[in-house]
Coordinates of C-alpha atoms in Angstrom, one line a residue:
A186 CA -32.8 -1.1 3.6
W187 CA -35.8 -1.4 5.9
G188 CA -38.7 1.1 6.3
Q189 CA -42.0 1.2 8.0
A190 CA -44.7 3.9 8.1
G191 CA -47.7 3.3 10.3
A192 CA -48.8 -0.1 11.6
G193 CA -49.4 -1.9 8.3
L194 CA -48.7 -5.5 7.3
Y195 CA -46.7 -7.3 4.7
G196 CA -48.1 -6.5 1.3
S197 CA -49.4 -3.2 2.4
P198 CA -47.9 0.0 0.9
N199 CA -47.3 1.2 4.5
W200 CA -45.0 -1.7 5.3
W201 CA -42.1 -2.5 3.1
A202 CA -38.6 -3.9 3.0
L203 CA -36.0 -3.6 0.3
M204 CA -32.8 -5.6 0.0
M205 CA -30.5 -3.9 -2.5
I206 CA -27.0 -4.6 -3.6
G207 CA -24.4 -2.2 -4.9
R208 CA -20.7 -1.5 -5.2
F209 CA -18.8 1.4 -3.6
K210 CA -16.6 3.6 -5.8
D211 CA -12.9 3.3 -5.1
G212 CA -12.0 5.3 -1.9
V213 CA -15.6 5.7 -0.7
T214 CA -16.2 4.5 2.9
E215 CA -19.5 3.1 4.3
K216 CA -19.9 6.3 6.4
Q217 CA -19.5 8.5 3.4
A218 CA -22.0 6.4 1.3
A219 CA -24.5 6.4 4.2
A220 CA -24.3 10.2 4.6
K221 CA -24.9 10.7 0.9
L222 CA -27.7 8.2 0.4
T223 CA -29.7 8.7 3.6
P224 CA -31.4 12.0 2.6
A225 CA -32.5 10.6 -0.7
F226 CA -33.6 7.4 0.9
Q227 CA -35.7 9.1 3.5
Q228 CA -37.4 11.2 0.8
I229 CA -38.1 8.2 -1.4
A230 CA -39.4 6.2 1.6
Y231 CA -42.5 8.3 2.0
H232 CA -43.1 8.9 -1.7
G233 CA -46.8 8.0 -2.2
I234 CA -47.4 7.6 1.5
G235 CA -47.4 11.2 2.7
T236 CA -45.5 13.3 5.1
R237 CA -43.7 11.5 7.9
D238 CA -45.1 11.8 11.4
P239 CA -42.4 13.5 13.5
K240 CA -43.0 10.9 16.2
D241 CA -42.0 8.1 13.8
E242 CA -38.3 7.1 13.8
P243 CA -36.9 8.1 10.4
P244 CA -36.1 5.2 8.1
R245 CA -32.4 4.4 7.9
I246 CA -30.2 2.7 5.4
Y247 CA -27.8 0.0 6.5
F248 CA -24.8 -1.6 4.8
S249 CA -23.5 -5.2 5.2
A250 CA -20.9 -7.0 3.2
A251 CA -22.3 -9.4 0.6
K252 CA -21.3 -12.9 1.6
G253 CA -22.8 -15.2 -0.9
L254 CA -25.3 -17.2 1.0
G255 CA -25.6 -14.4 3.6
T256 CA -27.7 -15.4 6.6
Q257 CA -27.7 -19.0 5.5
R258 CA -24.0 -19.2 6.0
D259 CA -24.2 -19.8 9.7
G260 CA -26.7 -22.6 9.4
M261 CA -24.9 -24.3 6.5
E262 CA -21.3 -23.8 7.4
R263 CA -20.9 -26.7 9.8
P264 CA -23.0 -29.3 7.8
V265 CA -21.2 -28.3 4.6
G266 CA -17.9 -28.6 6.4
V267 CA -18.8 -32.1 7.5
L268 CA -19.7 -33.0 3.9
M269 CA -16.4 -31.8 2.8
A270 CA -14.7 -33.9 5.4
M271 CA -16.7 -36.9 4.1
V272 CA -15.4 -36.2 0.6
G273 CA -11.8 -36.0 2.0
L274 CA -12.3 -39.4 3.8
V275 CA -13.6 -41.0 0.6
L276 CA -10.5 -39.7 -1.2
V277 CA -8.3 -41.2 1.5
I278 CA -10.0 -44.5 1.2
A279 CA -9.7 -44.4 -2.6
C280 CA -6.0 -43.5 -2.3
G281 CA -5.5 -46.4 0.2
N282 CA -6.9 -48.8 -2.4
V283 CA -4.6 -47.5 -5.1
A284 CA -1.7 -47.8 -2.7
M285 CA -2.4 -51.4 -1.8
L286 CA -2.8 -52.1 -5.5
L287 CA 0.6 -50.7 -6.3
V288 CA 2.2 -52.5 -3.3
A289 CA 0.7 -55.8 -4.4
R290 CA 1.8 -55.1 -8.0
N291 CA 5.3 -54.1 -7.1
A292 CA 5.7 -57.0 -4.7
T293 CA 5.8 -59.3 -7.7
R294 CA 8.5 -57.1 -9.3
Q295 CA 11.1 -57.3 -6.6
R296 CA 13.2 -59.6 -8.6
E297 CA 12.9 -57.3 -11.6
F298 CA 14.1 -54.3 -9.5
S299 CA 17.0 -56.4 -8.0
L300 CA 18.0 -57.5 -11.5
R301 CA 17.9 -53.9 -12.8
M302 CA 20.0 -52.6 -10.0
S303 CA 22.5 -55.5 -10.5
L304 CA 22.8 -54.4 -14.1
G305 CA 23.6 -50.8 -13.1
A306 CA 20.3 -49.0 -12.8
G307 CA 20.4 -46.3 -10.1
R308 CA 17.8 -45.0 -7.8
G309 CA 17.0 -42.0 -10.0
R310 CA 16.3 -44.3 -13.0
L311 CA 14.0 -46.5 -10.9
F312 CA 12.2 -43.5 -9.5
R313 CA 11.6 -42.1 -13.0
Q314 CA 10.2 -45.4 -14.1
L315 CA 7.9 -45.7 -11.1
L316 CA 6.9 -42.0 -11.4
T317 CA 6.1 -42.4 -15.1
E318 CA 3.9 -45.5 -14.3
S319 CA 2.1 -43.6 -11.5
L320 CA 1.5 -40.6 -13.7
M321 CA 0.0 -42.7 -16.4
L322 CA -2.2 -44.4 -13.8
V323 CA -3.3 -41.2 -12.1
T324 CA -3.8 -39.3 -15.4
A325 CA -6.0 -42.0 -16.7
G326 CA -7.9 -42.1 -13.5
A327 CA -8.2 -38.3 -13.3
A328 CA -9.5 -38.1 -16.9
L329 CA -12.1 -40.8 -16.3
G330 CA -13.0 -39.1 -13.0
W331 CA -13.5 -35.8 -14.7
L332 CA -15.8 -37.3 -17.3
F333 CA -17.7 -39.1 -14.6
A334 CA -17.9 -35.8 -12.6
L335 CA -19.4 -33.9 -15.5
W336 CA -22.3 -36.4 -15.6
S337 CA -22.6 -37.4 -11.9
T338 CA -22.7 -33.8 -10.5
S339 CA -25.9 -32.9 -12.4
A340 CA -27.5 -36.3 -11.6
L341 CA -26.5 -36.0 -7.9
A342 CA -27.9 -32.4 -7.8
R343 CA -31.2 -33.6 -9.3
W344 CA -31.4 -36.5 -6.8
S345 CA -30.6 -34.1 -3.9
E346 CA -33.0 -31.5 -5.2
L347 CA -30.3 -28.9 -5.2
D348 CA -31.2 -25.7 -7.1
L349 CA -27.6 -24.5 -7.4
N350 CA -25.3 -25.0 -10.4
V351 CA -22.7 -27.5 -9.2
S352 CA -21.1 -28.3 -12.6
P353 CA -17.3 -28.6 -12.3
D354 CA -15.5 -25.4 -13.3
R355 CA -11.9 -24.4 -13.8
S356 CA -11.3 -24.2 -10.1
V357 CA -12.5 -27.7 -9.6
L358 CA -10.4 -28.8 -12.5
L359 CA -7.3 -27.1 -11.1
F360 CA -8.0 -28.7 -7.7
T361 CA -8.3 -32.1 -9.4
L362 CA -5.0 -31.7 -11.2
V363 CA -3.2 -30.7 -8.0
I364 CA -4.5 -33.6 -6.1
S365 CA -3.7 -36.0 -9.0
T366 CA -0.1 -34.7 -9.3
L367 CA 0.4 -35.1 -5.5
A368 CA -1.0 -38.6 -5.7
A369 CA 1.3 -39.5 -8.6
F370 CA 4.4 -38.4 -6.6
V371 CA 3.2 -40.3 -3.5
F372 CA 2.5 -43.5 -5.4
G373 CA 5.8 -43.1 -7.3
L374 CA 7.8 -42.6 -4.2
A375 CA 6.1 -45.2 -2.0
P376 CA 7.4 -48.3 -3.8
L377 CA 10.9 -46.8 -4.4
R378 CA 12.0 -47.4 -0.7
N379 CA 11.4 -51.1 -1.0
A380 CA 12.7 -51.3 -4.5
V381 CA 16.2 -49.8 -3.7
R382 CA 16.5 -51.9 -0.5
V383 CA 16.1 -55.2 -2.3
P384 CA 19.4 -57.1 -2.1
V385 CA 21.0 -57.6 -5.5
G386 CA 21.2 -61.3 -5.0
L387 CA 17.4 -61.6 -4.5
A388 CA 17.0 -62.0 -8.2
M389 CA 18.6 -65.5 -7.9
K390 CA 16.7 -66.6 -4.8
T391 CA 13.4 -68.3 -4.3
G392 CA 10.1 -66.8 -3.1
A393 CA 10.7 -68.3 0.4
S394 CA 13.7 -66.1 0.9
A395 CA 11.6 -63.0 0.9
S396 CA 9.1 -64.2 3.4
Q397 CA 10.0 -61.5 5.9
Q398 CA 9.4 -58.7 3.4
E399 CA 6.1 -60.5 2.4
K400 CA 5.0 -60.5 6.0
G401 CA 5.8 -56.8 6.3
R402 CA 3.7 -56.0 3.2
V403 CA 0.9 -58.1 4.5
R404 CA 0.9 -56.2 7.9
A405 CA 1.0 -52.9 6.1
G406 CA -2.0 -53.9 3.9
Q407 CA -3.9 -55.1 6.9
V408 CA -3.3 -51.8 8.7
V409 CA -4.6 -49.9 5.6
V410 CA -7.7 -52.0 5.4
A411 CA -8.4 -51.6 9.1
L412 CA -8.1 -47.8 8.8
Q413 CA -10.3 -47.8 5.8
M414 CA -13.0 -49.7 7.8
S415 CA -12.7 -47.2 10.6
L416 CA -13.3 -44.4 8.2
C417 CA -16.1 -46.3 6.5
L418 CA -17.8 -46.8 10.0
M419 CA -17.5 -43.0 10.6
L420 CA -19.1 -42.2 7.3
L421 CA -21.9 -44.7 7.8
V422 CA -22.7 -43.3 11.2
G423 CA -22.8 -39.7 9.8
A424 CA -25.0 -40.8 7.0
G425 CA -27.2 -42.8 9.3
L426 CA -27.8 -39.9 11.6
L427 CA -28.7 -37.6 8.8
V428 CA -31.0 -40.1 7.1
R429 CA -32.8 -40.8 10.4
T430 CA -33.1 -37.0 10.8
L431 CA -34.7 -36.8 7.4
R432 CA -37.0 -39.7 8.2
N433 CA -38.1 -38.0 11.4
L434 CA -38.8 -34.8 9.6
Q435 CA -40.8 -36.6 6.9
T436 CA -42.9 -38.5 9.5
T437 CA -43.3 -35.9 12.2
D438 CA -46.9 -35.1 13.4
L439 CA -47.8 -31.7 11.9
G440 CA -50.9 -31.4 13.9
L441 CA -52.9 -31.0 10.7
N442 CA -53.7 -33.0 7.5
A443 CA -51.4 -31.5 4.8
K444 CA -52.4 -34.1 2.2
G445 CA -54.9 -32.8 -0.4
L446 CA -54.2 -29.1 0.2
L447 CA -53.4 -26.6 -2.5
V448 CA -51.9 -23.3 -1.3
F449 CA -51.2 -20.1 -3.2
G450 CA -50.9 -16.4 -2.5
V451 CA -53.2 -13.6 -3.7
T452 CA -52.9 -9.9 -3.7
P453 CA -56.1 -7.8 -3.9
P454 CA -56.6 -5.7 -7.0
Q455 CA -55.4 -2.1 -6.8
T456 CA -58.9 -0.9 -7.1
A457 CA -59.7 -2.3 -3.6
T458 CA -58.5 0.5 -1.4
K459 CA -60.8 0.1 1.6
L460 CA -60.9 -2.7 4.1
S461 CA -64.5 -3.5 3.2
E462 CA -63.5 -3.8 -0.4
V463 CA -60.6 -6.1 0.3
V464 CA -62.7 -8.3 2.6
H465 CA -65.4 -8.5 -0.1
F466 CA -62.8 -9.5 -2.7
Y467 CA -61.6 -12.4 -0.5
Q468 CA -65.1 -13.5 0.4
T469 CA -66.1 -13.6 -3.2
L470 CA -62.9 -15.5 -4.1
L471 CA -63.6 -18.1 -1.5
D472 CA -67.2 -18.6 -2.7
R473 CA -66.0 -19.1 -6.3
L474 CA -63.3 -21.6 -5.2
R475 CA -65.7 -23.6 -3.0
A476 CA -68.0 -24.0 -6.0
L477 CA -65.3 -25.7 -8.1
P478 CA -65.7 -29.4 -8.8
G479 CA -63.4 -31.4 -6.6
V480 CA -63.1 -28.7 -3.9
E481 CA -64.2 -29.7 -0.4
S482 CA -63.5 -26.4 1.4
A483 CA -61.3 -23.3 1.3
T484 CA -59.9 -20.7 3.7
L485 CA -57.3 -18.0 4.0
M486 CA -54.2 -17.2 6.1
Q487 CA -51.9 -14.2 6.3
N488 CA -48.7 -16.1 6.8
R489 CA -48.3 -19.3 4.8
I490 CA -47.7 -22.2 7.2
G491 CA -44.4 -24.0 6.5
S492 CA -42.8 -21.0 4.8
G493 CA -40.8 -19.8 7.8
W494 CA -42.7 -16.5 8.2
A495 CA -44.3 -15.7 11.5
N496 CA -45.8 -12.7 13.4
N497 CA -44.2 -12.5 16.8
T498 CA -45.3 -10.3 19.8
D499 CA -45.8 -10.4 23.5
A500 CA -49.1 -11.9 24.8
W501 CA -51.4 -10.0 27.1
V502 CA -54.2 -11.9 28.8
D503 CA -57.1 -10.0 30.3
G504 CA -55.1 -6.8 30.0
A505 CA -52.1 -8.1 31.9
R506 CA -48.9 -10.0 31.3
P507 CA -49.7 -13.6 32.1
E508 CA -46.2 -14.2 33.6
G509 CA -45.8 -11.0 35.5
E510 CA -42.9 -8.8 34.4
K511 CA -41.5 -11.7 32.4
S512 CA -41.9 -11.5 28.7
S513 CA -44.6 -13.8 27.3
P514 CA -43.9 -14.5 23.7
M515 CA -46.7 -15.4 21.3
R516 CA -47.0 -16.1 17.6
W517 CA -50.1 -15.2 15.8
N518 CA -51.7 -15.5 12.4
A519 CA -54.7 -13.9 10.8
V520 CA -56.9 -16.6 9.1
G521 CA -60.2 -17.1 7.3
P522 CA -63.4 -18.9 8.2
D523 CA -63.4 -22.7 8.8
Y524 CA -59.6 -22.5 9.1
F525 CA -59.1 -25.5 11.3
H526 CA -61.7 -27.5 9.5
V527 CA -60.0 -26.9 6.1
L528 CA -56.5 -27.8 7.5
G529 CA -57.7 -30.8 9.4
A530 CA -56.4 -29.4 12.7
K531 CA -58.2 -30.6 15.8
L532 CA -60.2 -28.2 18.0
L533 CA -60.0 -29.2 21.6
L534 CA -62.5 -26.6 22.9
G535 CA -64.9 -24.1 21.5
R536 CA -65.7 -23.3 17.8
D537 CA -64.0 -22.5 14.5
F538 CA -64.1 -19.1 12.8
T539 CA -67.2 -18.5 10.6
D540 CA -68.4 -16.0 8.1
A541 CA -70.2 -14.3 10.9
D542 CA -66.9 -13.1 12.3
T543 CA -67.1 -9.8 10.4
P544 CA -65.4 -6.5 11.0
A545 CA -68.4 -5.3 12.8
A546 CA -68.7 -8.4 15.0
P547 CA -67.0 -8.8 18.4
K548 CA -63.3 -9.5 18.0
V549 CA -62.6 -13.2 18.6
A550 CA -59.5 -15.4 18.8
I551 CA -58.5 -19.1 19.0
V552 CA -55.4 -20.1 21.0
N553 CA -53.4 -23.3 20.8
H554 CA -53.0 -25.9 23.5
T555 CA -49.5 -24.6 24.5
F556 CA -50.9 -21.0 25.0
A557 CA -53.7 -22.3 27.2
E558 CA -51.4 -24.5 29.3
R559 CA -48.7 -21.8 29.8
Y560 CA -50.7 -18.7 30.1
L561 CA -54.1 -20.0 31.4
G562 CA -53.0 -23.1 33.2
G563 CA -55.9 -24.7 35.2
R564 CA -58.5 -22.2 33.9
N565 CA -61.0 -22.6 31.2
P566 CA -59.7 -20.4 28.3
I567 CA -63.1 -19.7 26.8
G568 CA -64.2 -16.1 27.5
H569 CA -60.7 -14.7 28.4
H570 CA -59.3 -11.8 26.4
V571 CA -56.0 -11.9 24.5
S572 CA -54.1 -9.1 22.9
G573 CA -50.7 -8.6 21.2
E574 CA -50.6 -4.8 21.6
G575 CA -50.9 -4.4 25.3
P576 CA -53.9 -3.5 27.6
K577 CA -54.9 -0.6 25.3
G578 CA -54.7 -2.5 22.1
P579 CA -57.5 -4.5 20.5
Q580 CA -58.9 -7.2 22.8
Y581 CA -59.9 -10.6 21.3
V582 CA -62.2 -12.9 23.2
I583 CA -61.0 -16.5 23.2
V584 CA -63.7 -18.7 21.6
G585 CA -61.7 -21.9 21.0
V586 CA -58.6 -23.9 21.8
A587 CA -56.8 -25.8 19.0
A588 CA -54.3 -28.6 19.2
D589 CA -50.7 -27.6 18.6
S590 CA -49.7 -27.6 14.9
K591 CA -46.7 -26.7 12.9
Y592 CA -46.5 -23.0 11.8
T593 CA -43.2 -21.9 10.5
G594 CA -41.8 -25.3 9.6
V595 CA -41.5 -28.9 10.6
R596 CA -38.6 -28.3 13.0
E597 CA -40.6 -25.9 15.0
S598 CA -41.2 -26.7 18.7
E599 CA -44.5 -26.0 20.5
R600 CA -45.0 -22.3 21.1
P601 CA -47.9 -20.2 22.4
M602 CA -50.0 -19.4 19.3
S603 CA -53.1 -17.3 18.7
Y604 CA -55.3 -17.0 15.6
M605 CA -57.8 -14.2 14.8
P606 CA -60.1 -13.5 11.8
Y607 CA -58.4 -11.6 9.0
T608 CA -61.6 -9.6 8.7
Q609 CA -61.0 -8.0 12.1
L610 CA -57.6 -6.5 11.4
E611 CA -57.1 -2.9 10.7
E612 CA -55.5 -3.6 7.3
V613 CA -55.5 -6.6 5.0
A614 CA -53.3 -7.1 2.0
T615 CA -51.7 -10.2 0.5
M616 CA -53.2 -13.5 1.8
H617 CA -52.6 -17.1 1.1
V618 CA -55.4 -19.4 0.1
E619 CA -55.7 -23.0 1.3
V620 CA -58.0 -25.2 -0.8
R621 CA -58.8 -28.8 0.2
T622 CA -59.4 -31.0 -2.8
R623 CA -60.6 -34.6 -3.3
G624 CA -58.0 -35.4 -5.9
N625 CA -54.6 -34.1 -7.0
P626 CA -54.3 -30.5 -5.6
L627 CA -52.1 -29.4 -8.5
G628 CA -54.7 -30.6 -11.0
L629 CA -57.0 -27.7 -9.8
L630 CA -54.6 -25.0 -10.8
P631 CA -56.0 -24.3 -14.3
D632 CA -59.5 -23.7 -12.8
V633 CA -58.0 -21.5 -10.1
R634 CA -56.0 -19.4 -12.6
R635 CA -59.2 -19.0 -14.7
I636 CA -61.1 -17.6 -11.7
M637 CA -58.2 -15.3 -10.8
H638 CA -58.1 -14.0 -14.4
E639 CA -61.8 -13.2 -14.2
F640 CA -61.1 -11.0 -11.2
G641 CA -58.3 -9.3 -13.1
P642 CA -55.6 -10.2 -15.6
D643 CA -53.0 -8.7 -13.4
L644 CA -53.7 -11.0 -10.4
P645 CA -51.2 -13.9 -10.6
L646 CA -51.1 -16.8 -8.2
L647 CA -48.1 -16.4 -5.9
Q648 CA -46.0 -19.5 -5.4
P649 CA -48.7 -22.1 -6.0
T650 CA -47.8 -25.5 -4.5
T651 CA -49.2 -28.2 -2.3
Q652 CA -49.1 -27.8 1.4
E653 CA -47.2 -31.1 1.6
E654 CA -44.5 -29.7 -0.7
Q655 CA -44.4 -26.4 1.3
F656 CA -43.6 -28.3 4.5
R657 CA -41.1 -30.5 2.6
H658 CA -39.4 -27.3 1.5
S659 CA -38.9 -26.3 5.1
F660 CA -36.4 -29.1 5.5
S661 CA -34.8 -29.1 2.1
Q662 CA -31.4 -28.5 3.6
E663 CA -31.7 -31.6 5.7
R664 CA -32.8 -33.6 2.7
L665 CA -29.8 -32.4 0.7
F666 CA -27.3 -33.3 3.4
A667 CA -28.9 -36.7 4.1
R668 CA -28.8 -37.7 0.4
L669 CA -25.3 -36.4 -0.2
S670 CA -24.0 -38.1 3.0
S671 CA -25.7 -41.4 2.0
F672 CA -24.0 -41.2 -1.4
F673 CA -20.6 -40.7 0.2
G674 CA -21.3 -43.5 2.7
L675 CA -22.3 -46.0 0.1
L676 CA -19.3 -44.9 -2.0
A677 CA -17.0 -45.6 1.0
V678 CA -18.6 -49.0 1.5
L679 CA -17.9 -49.8 -2.2
L680 CA -14.3 -48.7 -2.0
V681 CA -13.7 -50.6 1.3
A682 CA -15.2 -53.7 -0.1
T683 CA -13.1 -53.4 -3.2
G684 CA -9.9 -52.9 -1.2
L685 CA -10.6 -55.7 1.2
F686 CA -11.5 -58.1 -1.7
G687 CA -8.3 -57.2 -3.5
T688 CA -6.1 -57.6 -0.4
L689 CA -7.6 -61.0 0.5
A690 CA -7.5 -62.2 -3.1
Y691 CA -3.8 -61.2 -3.2
R692 CA -3.2 -63.0 0.1
V693 CA -4.9 -66.1 -1.0
N694 CA -3.0 -66.1 -4.3
R695 CA 0.3 -65.8 -2.4
R696 CA -0.6 -68.5 0.1
T697 CA -1.7 -71.1 -2.5
A698 CA 1.2 -73.4 -1.6
E699 CA 0.6 -73.0 2.1
I700 CA -3.1 -73.8 1.7
G701 CA -2.2 -76.8 -0.4
V702 CA 0.1 -78.1 2.3
R703 CA -2.6 -77.6 5.0
M704 CA -5.2 -79.5 3.0
A705 CA -2.7 -82.2 2.1
L706 CA -2.1 -82.7 5.8
G707 CA -5.9 -83.0 6.5
A708 CA -7.3 -79.5 6.8
Q709 CA -11.0 -79.5 5.8
R710 CA -12.4 -77.0 3.3
G711 CA -14.5 -75.4 6.1
Q712 CA -11.4 -74.8 8.2
V713 CA -9.7 -73.1 5.3
L714 CA -12.8 -71.1 4.6
W715 CA -13.0 -69.9 8.2
M716 CA -9.2 -69.1 8.2
V717 CA -9.7 -66.6 5.4
L718 CA -13.0 -65.2 6.8
Q719 CA -11.4 -64.9 10.2
E720 CA -8.8 -62.5 8.9
S721 CA -11.4 -60.2 7.5
L722 CA -13.5 -60.3 10.6
V723 CA -10.4 -59.4 12.7
L724 CA -9.8 -56.4 10.4
G725 CA -13.4 -55.4 10.8
V726 CA -13.2 -55.6 14.6
V727 CA -10.0 -53.5 14.7
G728 CA -11.6 -51.0 12.3
A729 CA -14.7 -50.7 14.5
V730 CA -12.6 -50.2 17.6
I731 CA -10.7 -47.4 15.9
G732 CA -13.7 -45.9 14.1
L733 CA -16.2 -45.8 17.0
P734 CA -14.5 -42.8 18.8
L735 CA -14.3 -41.0 15.4
A736 CA -18.0 -41.8 14.8
F737 CA -18.9 -40.2 18.2
G738 CA -17.0 -37.2 17.1
I739 CA -18.8 -36.8 13.8
G740 CA -22.1 -37.3 15.7
R741 CA -21.3 -34.3 18.0
L742 CA -20.3 -32.2 15.0
L743 CA -23.8 -32.9 13.5
R744 CA -25.7 -32.3 16.7
S745 CA -27.2 -29.0 15.5
S746 CA -28.4 -30.6 12.2
L747 CA -30.1 -33.6 13.9
Y748 CA -33.9 -33.8 14.6
G749 CA -35.5 -36.4 16.8
V750 CA -32.2 -38.4 17.1
G751 CA -29.2 -38.0 19.4
P752 CA -25.6 -37.7 18.2
A753 CA -24.9 -41.1 20.0
D754 CA -28.0 -42.9 18.7
A755 CA -27.6 -46.6 19.5
L756 CA -29.6 -47.9 16.6
T757 CA -27.5 -45.9 14.1
F758 CA -24.2 -47.1 15.6
I759 CA -25.3 -50.7 15.8
A760 CA -26.5 -50.5 12.1
A761 CA -23.1 -49.0 11.1
V762 CA -21.1 -51.7 12.9
V763 CA -23.3 -54.4 11.4
G764 CA -22.8 -52.8 8.0
V765 CA -19.0 -52.8 8.3
G766 CA -19.1 -56.5 9.4
A767 CA -21.3 -57.4 6.5
V768 CA -18.9 -55.6 4.1
A769 CA -16.0 -57.6 5.6
L770 CA -17.8 -60.9 5.2
L771 CA -19.2 -60.3 1.8
S772 CA -16.0 -59.0 0.3
S773 CA -14.0 -61.9 1.7
W774 CA -16.4 -64.6 0.7
I775 CA -15.2 -65.1 -2.9
P776 CA -11.4 -65.2 -1.9
A777 CA -12.3 -67.6 1.0
R778 CA -14.3 -69.9 -1.4
R779 CA -11.4 -69.8 -3.8
A780 CA -9.0 -70.8 -1.0
S781 CA -11.2 -73.6 0.1
S782 CA -11.4 -75.0 -3.4
V783 CA -7.6 -75.2 -3.9
D784 CA -6.5 -78.7 -5.2
P785 CA -3.7 -79.8 -2.9
M786 CA -1.8 -81.6 -5.7
I787 CA -1.8 -78.5 -7.9
A788 CA -1.0 -76.2 -5.0
L789 CA 2.1 -78.3 -4.0
R790 CA 3.5 -77.8 -7.5
Y791 CA 2.7 -74.0 -7.4
E792 CA 6.3 -73.0 -6.8

């Protein structure tokens, strides 16, 4: 429910907004509820303010369905969907590892399966055995995973600076059980096909007789590893783009020096009902703050920079629209004396605001560089008049031009901006104080609270924090996604490295006799080493070829979440490809060294 009476500002009793939540009775429609509540709402809206001016539009009550995150849903839906896709890909990689483990394990049991079938065991009995083994494996893994999730979710939430409760609940447990059950059936059914197709006479044959089946299993394992590498490449690209975005947000030029600034909100005491009394309160507060040890300077602002709040209107220059009939948007903020000096923002022309800019003094304003270039291009801005209320509204003389600086948040692009002294507004209510300190800004809070308590015990500090932290909060969502995606990317790397290591170790173990023959016939250790490494590099190249189109796709999905980096950023893609190659080499190094150190005489007696 929104209401407005007069032309007041945020914090004033004449300007207010209420967001309420309720539940309709059964059978009551929105139209019926609005008809019943509107008269009472309109009466309450002017309680304490007075009779409504007939020219004012009456306040209205509006309904909208509660949707959890509400307005944040649109901005978070796609990034959260991408994160969920990353979780699914990590699950696929993990399942691939388990599948290769079971294939390798069951490959050594072909003679056992053949012997069982020759003794009368049917397919159903073999399936029950394999399913039981899979259930035991998956149950143990799910139990350990659940215990790990109980600990890791809280740790991951703290690391990602997530304020929500993400502890696993019954829904997550049910989802885990369903996925685990499906995995158990898949892992139980997968080996059954090969088990029942084994000829009964295989139990009496040598390992060489099953070479064709061995080759088939090797090719299947290589395909799985290549697909895992392609998924890993996609995850690394997504994580790299989000990490680079976070880095760009952290290092972007704010146009001011946020380090060493303490910011907090203050509402004047209720006894200050006149503009002069409110101005006197803030002037006295600034004087007291400036006298504190460790304080260099202090000022005020109506909208806290970096908080997302902004005053928006159309600009009028010298009583006319600067771009003809076209709308000329402008953001503005009411600030205190020495504003640009305290914030460390650069003044390109003119002067800063001073204590001499009182309510009785001529109205003055300072515009930013974008305003001067767009609306006063080629002319000296000093001396021109700017207004946000049309040709009949208050006219402010431009006395300075400031460099562009961030206002609502770090992601904000350059926009026309004007500043005017808070003392020259018609009404002043809640303001935010910026204090520049020589040391730790938060260390000044006890002294600031003591001063505020002296003004009145009912005057709390509103959201005290550092200005650096305030700007960091403006990209908290990007920080969350970057850290979570990095975690999933690193987890994928670990899983792929484990899978490749296991596959190559199995291959080396099965090829011990072959390697021994090669070395007995003159093959050098370096050649054997390269033979094994070459296999992993080929898998890495195939994985990269498959994964690059997928990586371009995830880059396009993340386009709206990126800042200062494109969805096809070359550096990110090169780093991801190099990362996959490094994983392939490092995970195959130990099996390759083991292969090159095989003793030919022992290997020839391997069978």
